[in-house]
């Protein structure tokens, strides 16, 4: 079952989402103590507009357990997705000048898939594929005709999935210190 995330899903979503952060090896994240980053992400998750807000996340459930997550939003939201959390930085002991995510990841007219991840115990069960299908439905309902995502060039498994689902590399870009293929699919 795929459904919109609820605020109460954070303890189940975070470990799955954290896989992505660990793979990215972003210095801005790695320099934060784990409990401080967890608190910041929790505040963001329960907020209305943050990049990883529950409002932007869909979850895949199996036997009542969250086993996969999909985070997505339109290009136009990129202007606000990180700024909205700054007023809460003090609650986690961070200065307001802290920058976690600074790279542009989406481009005009794109419905952007920011994060797609599956609990490793459920790899190979087509959960990511079903979540990508859901992304198409949501984007189409919002009248978007281009889906986009960025895939780490060091993640051939994900690259194969996206190609299988019809995504094509449009350009290469750097996010943090890693090189990604920016892939799109016209729907």
mmCIF file of C-alpha atoms in Angstrom:
data_model
loop_
_atom_site.group_PDB
_atom_site.id
_atom_site.type_symbol
_atom_site.label_atom_id
_atom_site.label_comp_id
_atom_site.label_asym_id
_atom_site.label_seq_id
_atom_site.Cartn_x
_atom_site.Cartn_y
_atom_site.Cartn_z
ATOM 1 C CA UNK A 1 0.000 0.000 0.000
ATOM 2 C CA UNK A 2 1.253 3.477 -0.889
ATOM 3 C CA UNK A 3 -0.079 6.456 1.039
ATOM 4 C CA UNK A 4 0.800 9.996 2.040
ATOM 5 C CA UNK A 5 3.026 10.190 5.081
ATOM 6 C CA UNK A 6 1.600 11.235 8.437
ATOM 7 C CA UNK A 7 3.421 13.238 11.105
ATOM 8 C CA UNK A 8 3.549 10.106 13.264
ATOM 9 C CA UNK A 9 5.573 8.268 10.591
ATOM 10 C CA UNK A 10 8.848 10.060 11.348
ATOM 11 C CA UNK A 11 10.462 7.300 13.473
ATOM 12 C CA UNK A 12 9.869 4.858 10.591
ATOM 13 C CA UNK A 13 10.734 7.211 7.720
ATOM 14 C CA UNK A 14 13.966 8.595 9.194
ATOM 15 C CA UNK A 15 16.057 5.380 9.134
ATOM 16 C CA UNK A 16 15.103 4.773 5.502
ATOM 17 C CA UNK A 17 15.797 8.375 4.511
ATOM 18 C CA UNK A 18 19.069 8.353 6.442
ATOM 19 C CA UNK A 19 20.435 5.715 4.068
ATOM 20 C CA UNK A 20 20.518 8.430 1.417
ATOM 21 C CA UNK A 21 22.277 10.922 3.687
ATOM 22 C CA UNK A 22 24.882 8.321 4.620
ATOM 23 C CA UNK A 23 25.547 7.501 0.956
ATOM 24 C CA UNK A 24 25.813 11.170 0.003
ATOM 25 C CA UNK A 25 28.581 11.781 2.539
ATOM 26 C CA UNK A 26 27.786 15.498 2.609
ATOM 27 C CA UNK A 27 30.138 17.416 4.852
ATOM 28 C CA UNK A 28 27.310 19.699 6.026
ATOM 29 C CA UNK A 29 25.482 16.669 7.432
ATOM 30 C CA UNK A 30 28.471 14.668 8.638
ATOM 31 C CA UNK A 31 29.742 17.521 10.819
ATOM 32 C CA UNK A 32 26.510 17.545 12.835
ATOM 33 C CA UNK A 33 26.143 15.240 15.841
ATOM 34 C CA UNK A 34 23.654 12.451 15.061
ATOM 35 C CA UNK A 35 21.149 13.506 17.739
ATOM 36 C CA UNK A 36 21.221 17.119 16.541
ATOM 37 C CA UNK A 37 20.620 16.090 12.903
ATOM 38 C CA UNK A 38 17.823 13.732 14.006
ATOM 39 C CA UNK A 39 16.129 16.560 15.939
ATOM 40 C CA UNK A 40 16.460 18.920 12.988
ATOM 41 C CA UNK A 41 14.999 16.356 10.570
ATOM 42 C CA UNK A 42 12.127 15.652 12.957
ATOM 43 C CA UNK A 43 11.258 19.357 13.136
ATOM 44 C CA UNK A 44 11.404 19.504 9.351
ATOM 45 C CA UNK A 45 9.276 16.401 8.931
ATOM 46 C CA UNK A 46 6.436 17.717 11.067
ATOM 47 C CA UNK A 47 6.598 21.173 9.448
ATOM 48 C CA UNK A 48 4.397 22.030 6.499
ATOM 49 C CA UNK A 49 6.905 23.124 3.856
ATOM 50 C CA UNK A 50 10.381 21.717 4.544
ATOM 51 C CA UNK A 51 12.159 19.649 1.892
ATOM 52 C CA UNK A 52 11.441 16.471 3.893
ATOM 53 C CA UNK A 53 8.053 17.486 5.317
ATOM 54 C CA UNK A 54 5.488 14.747 5.796
ATOM 55 C CA UNK A 55 3.412 16.652 3.214
ATOM 56 C CA UNK A 56 6.005 15.912 0.508
ATOM 57 C CA UNK A 57 6.536 12.240 1.391
ATOM 58 C CA UNK A 58 4.677 9.124 0.334
ATOM 59 C CA UNK A 59 5.339 5.825 2.082
ATOM 60 C CA UNK A 60 5.020 2.224 1.039
ATOM 61 C CA UNK A 61 3.648 -0.028 3.773
ATOM 62 C CA UNK A 62 3.895 -3.769 4.025
ATOM 63 C CA UNK A 63 2.113 -5.563 6.868
ATOM 64 C CA UNK A 64 1.628 -2.175 8.574
ATOM 65 C CA UNK A 65 5.347 -1.322 8.453
ATOM 66 C CA UNK A 66 6.885 1.533 6.424
ATOM 67 C CA UNK A 67 9.303 -0.152 3.998
ATOM 68 C CA UNK A 68 9.887 2.571 1.406
ATOM 69 C CA UNK A 69 9.706 6.333 1.036
ATOM 70 C CA UNK A 70 9.313 8.818 -1.789
ATOM 71 C CA UNK A 71 9.915 12.545 -1.307
ATOM 72 C CA UNK A 72 8.924 14.883 -4.146
ATOM 73 C CA UNK A 73 7.856 18.406 -4.996
ATOM 74 C CA UNK A 74 7.565 20.877 -7.878
ATOM 75 C CA UNK A 75 10.527 22.944 -9.016
ATOM 76 C CA UNK A 76 8.879 26.165 -7.802
ATOM 77 C CA UNK A 77 8.979 24.938 -4.189
ATOM 78 C CA UNK A 78 12.768 24.721 -4.272
ATOM 79 C CA UNK A 79 12.894 28.399 -3.229
ATOM 80 C CA UNK A 80 11.283 27.703 0.158
ATOM 81 C CA UNK A 81 12.013 24.071 1.062
ATOM 82 C CA UNK A 82 15.125 24.765 3.108
ATOM 83 C CA UNK A 83 14.570 28.330 4.318
ATOM 84 C CA UNK A 84 11.365 27.479 6.184
ATOM 85 C CA UNK A 85 13.222 25.503 8.837
ATOM 86 C CA UNK A 86 15.760 28.181 9.781
ATOM 87 C CA UNK A 87 13.544 29.694 12.473
ATOM 88 C CA UNK A 88 13.670 26.295 14.232
ATOM 89 C CA UNK A 89 17.470 25.927 14.126
ATOM 90 C CA UNK A 90 17.849 27.342 17.630
ATOM 91 C CA UNK A 91 15.656 24.519 18.979
ATOM 92 C CA UNK A 92 18.384 22.091 17.904
ATOM 93 C CA UNK A 93 21.322 24.281 18.918
ATOM 94 C CA UNK A 94 22.239 25.340 15.376
ATOM 95 C CA UNK A 95 23.055 28.914 14.388
ATOM 96 C CA UNK A 96 20.562 30.476 11.960
ATOM 97 C CA UNK A 97 23.365 30.799 9.389
ATOM 98 C CA UNK A 98 23.692 27.001 9.098
ATOM 99 C CA UNK A 99 23.319 25.669 5.567
ATOM 100 C CA UNK A 100 22.565 21.969 5.106
ATOM 101 C CA UNK A 101 21.430 21.827 1.474
ATOM 102 C CA UNK A 102 22.614 24.522 -0.925
ATOM 103 C CA UNK A 103 22.729 22.947 -4.385
ATOM 104 C CA UNK A 104 20.015 23.452 -6.981
ATOM 105 C CA UNK A 105 18.668 19.991 -7.748
ATOM 106 C CA UNK A 106 15.582 20.615 -9.874
ATOM 107 C CA UNK A 107 15.040 22.710 -12.968
ATOM 108 C CA UNK A 108 12.086 24.728 -14.310
ATOM 109 C CA UNK A 109 8.928 22.806 -15.205
ATOM 110 C CA UNK A 110 10.082 19.636 -13.416
ATOM 111 C CA UNK A 111 8.304 17.598 -10.766
ATOM 112 C CA UNK A 112 11.328 16.585 -8.713
ATOM 113 C CA UNK A 113 11.898 13.304 -6.907
ATOM 114 C CA UNK A 114 14.225 14.356 -4.101
ATOM 115 C CA UNK A 115 14.439 11.014 -2.314
ATOM 116 C CA UNK A 116 13.499 7.426 -3.061
ATOM 117 C CA UNK A 117 14.652 4.743 -0.663
ATOM 118 C CA UNK A 118 13.636 1.279 0.467
ATOM 119 C CA UNK A 119 14.468 -0.600 3.650
ATOM 120 C CA UNK A 120 17.301 -2.989 2.616
ATOM 121 C CA UNK A 121 15.323 -5.928 4.037
ATOM 122 C CA UNK A 122 12.791 -5.276 1.257
ATOM 123 C CA UNK A 123 15.065 -4.693 -1.723
ATOM 124 C CA UNK A 124 14.033 -6.622 -4.798
ATOM 125 C CA UNK A 125 10.304 -6.466 -3.974
ATOM 126 C CA UNK A 126 9.540 -3.757 -6.596
ATOM 127 C CA UNK A 127 8.732 -1.203 -3.903
ATOM 128 C CA UNK A 128 10.862 1.521 -5.535
ATOM 129 C CA UNK A 129 9.250 0.771 -8.897
ATOM 130 C CA UNK A 130 5.761 1.153 -7.426
ATOM 131 C CA UNK A 131 6.757 4.399 -5.709
ATOM 132 C CA UNK A 132 8.025 5.740 -9.050
ATOM 133 C CA UNK A 133 4.659 4.855 -10.588
ATOM 134 C CA UNK A 134 3.002 6.853 -7.803
ATOM 135 C CA UNK A 135 5.271 9.818 -8.586
ATOM 136 C CA UNK A 136 3.976 9.821 -12.154
ATOM 137 C CA UNK A 137 0.366 9.870 -10.974
ATOM 138 C CA UNK A 138 0.958 12.706 -8.517
ATOM 139 C CA UNK A 139 2.923 14.795 -11.041
ATOM 140 C CA UNK A 140 0.253 14.308 -13.701
ATOM 141 C CA UNK A 141 -2.486 15.405 -11.261
ATOM 142 C CA UNK A 142 -0.455 18.570 -10.632
ATOM 143 C CA UNK A 143 -0.217 19.105 -14.420
ATOM 144 C CA UNK A 144 3.531 18.414 -14.634
ATOM 145 C CA UNK A 145 4.828 16.612 -17.688
ATOM 146 C CA UNK A 146 8.466 16.146 -16.685
ATOM 147 C CA UNK A 147 9.609 14.043 -13.752
ATOM 148 C CA UNK A 148 13.218 14.439 -12.660
ATOM 149 C CA UNK A 149 15.660 12.972 -10.187
ATOM 150 C CA UNK A 150 19.374 12.868 -9.521
ATOM 151 C CA UNK A 151 21.194 9.574 -9.221
ATOM 152 C CA UNK A 152 24.687 9.164 -7.833
ATOM 153 C CA UNK A 153 26.994 7.936 -10.581
ATOM 154 C CA UNK A 154 28.339 5.447 -8.036
ATOM 155 C CA UNK A 155 24.905 3.810 -7.699
ATOM 156 C CA UNK A 156 24.482 1.636 -10.814
ATOM 157 C CA UNK A 157 21.649 -0.352 -9.244
ATOM 158 C CA UNK A 158 19.465 2.747 -8.971
ATOM 159 C CA UNK A 159 20.596 3.933 -12.406
ATOM 160 C CA UNK A 160 19.356 0.655 -13.943
ATOM 161 C CA UNK A 161 15.971 0.992 -12.235
ATOM 162 C CA UNK A 162 15.486 4.539 -13.501
ATOM 163 C CA UNK A 163 16.489 3.609 -17.031
ATOM 164 C CA UNK A 164 14.105 0.643 -16.901
ATOM 165 C CA UNK A 165 11.310 3.029 -15.850
ATOM 166 C CA UNK A 166 12.035 5.313 -18.825
ATOM 167 C CA UNK A 167 14.275 7.992 -17.307
ATOM 168 C CA UNK A 168 17.088 9.391 -19.442
ATOM 169 C CA UNK A 169 20.180 11.296 -18.385
ATOM 170 C CA UNK A 170 19.854 14.943 -19.326
ATOM 171 C CA UNK A 171 23.006 16.342 -17.696
ATOM 172 C CA UNK A 172 25.594 15.736 -15.015
ATOM 173 C CA UNK A 173 25.763 17.836 -11.865
ATOM 174 C CA UNK A 174 27.518 18.032 -8.513
ATOM 175 C CA UNK A 175 25.587 17.877 -5.257
ATOM 176 C CA UNK A 176 27.752 18.207 -2.183
ATOM 177 C CA UNK A 177 30.988 16.530 -3.232
ATOM 178 C CA UNK A 178 29.507 13.847 -5.499
ATOM 179 C CA UNK A 179 28.647 13.619 -9.173
ATOM 180 C CA UNK A 180 25.080 12.849 -10.154
ATOM 181 C CA UNK A 181 23.222 12.215 -13.382
ATOM 182 C CA UNK A 182 20.156 14.433 -13.666
ATOM 183 C CA UNK A 183 17.561 12.155 -15.236
ATOM 184 C CA UNK A 184 14.154 13.058 -16.606
ATOM 185 C CA UNK A 185 11.077 11.258 -17.809
ATOM 186 C CA UNK A 186 8.415 12.913 -19.920
ATOM 187 C CA UNK A 187 4.877 11.893 -18.983
#
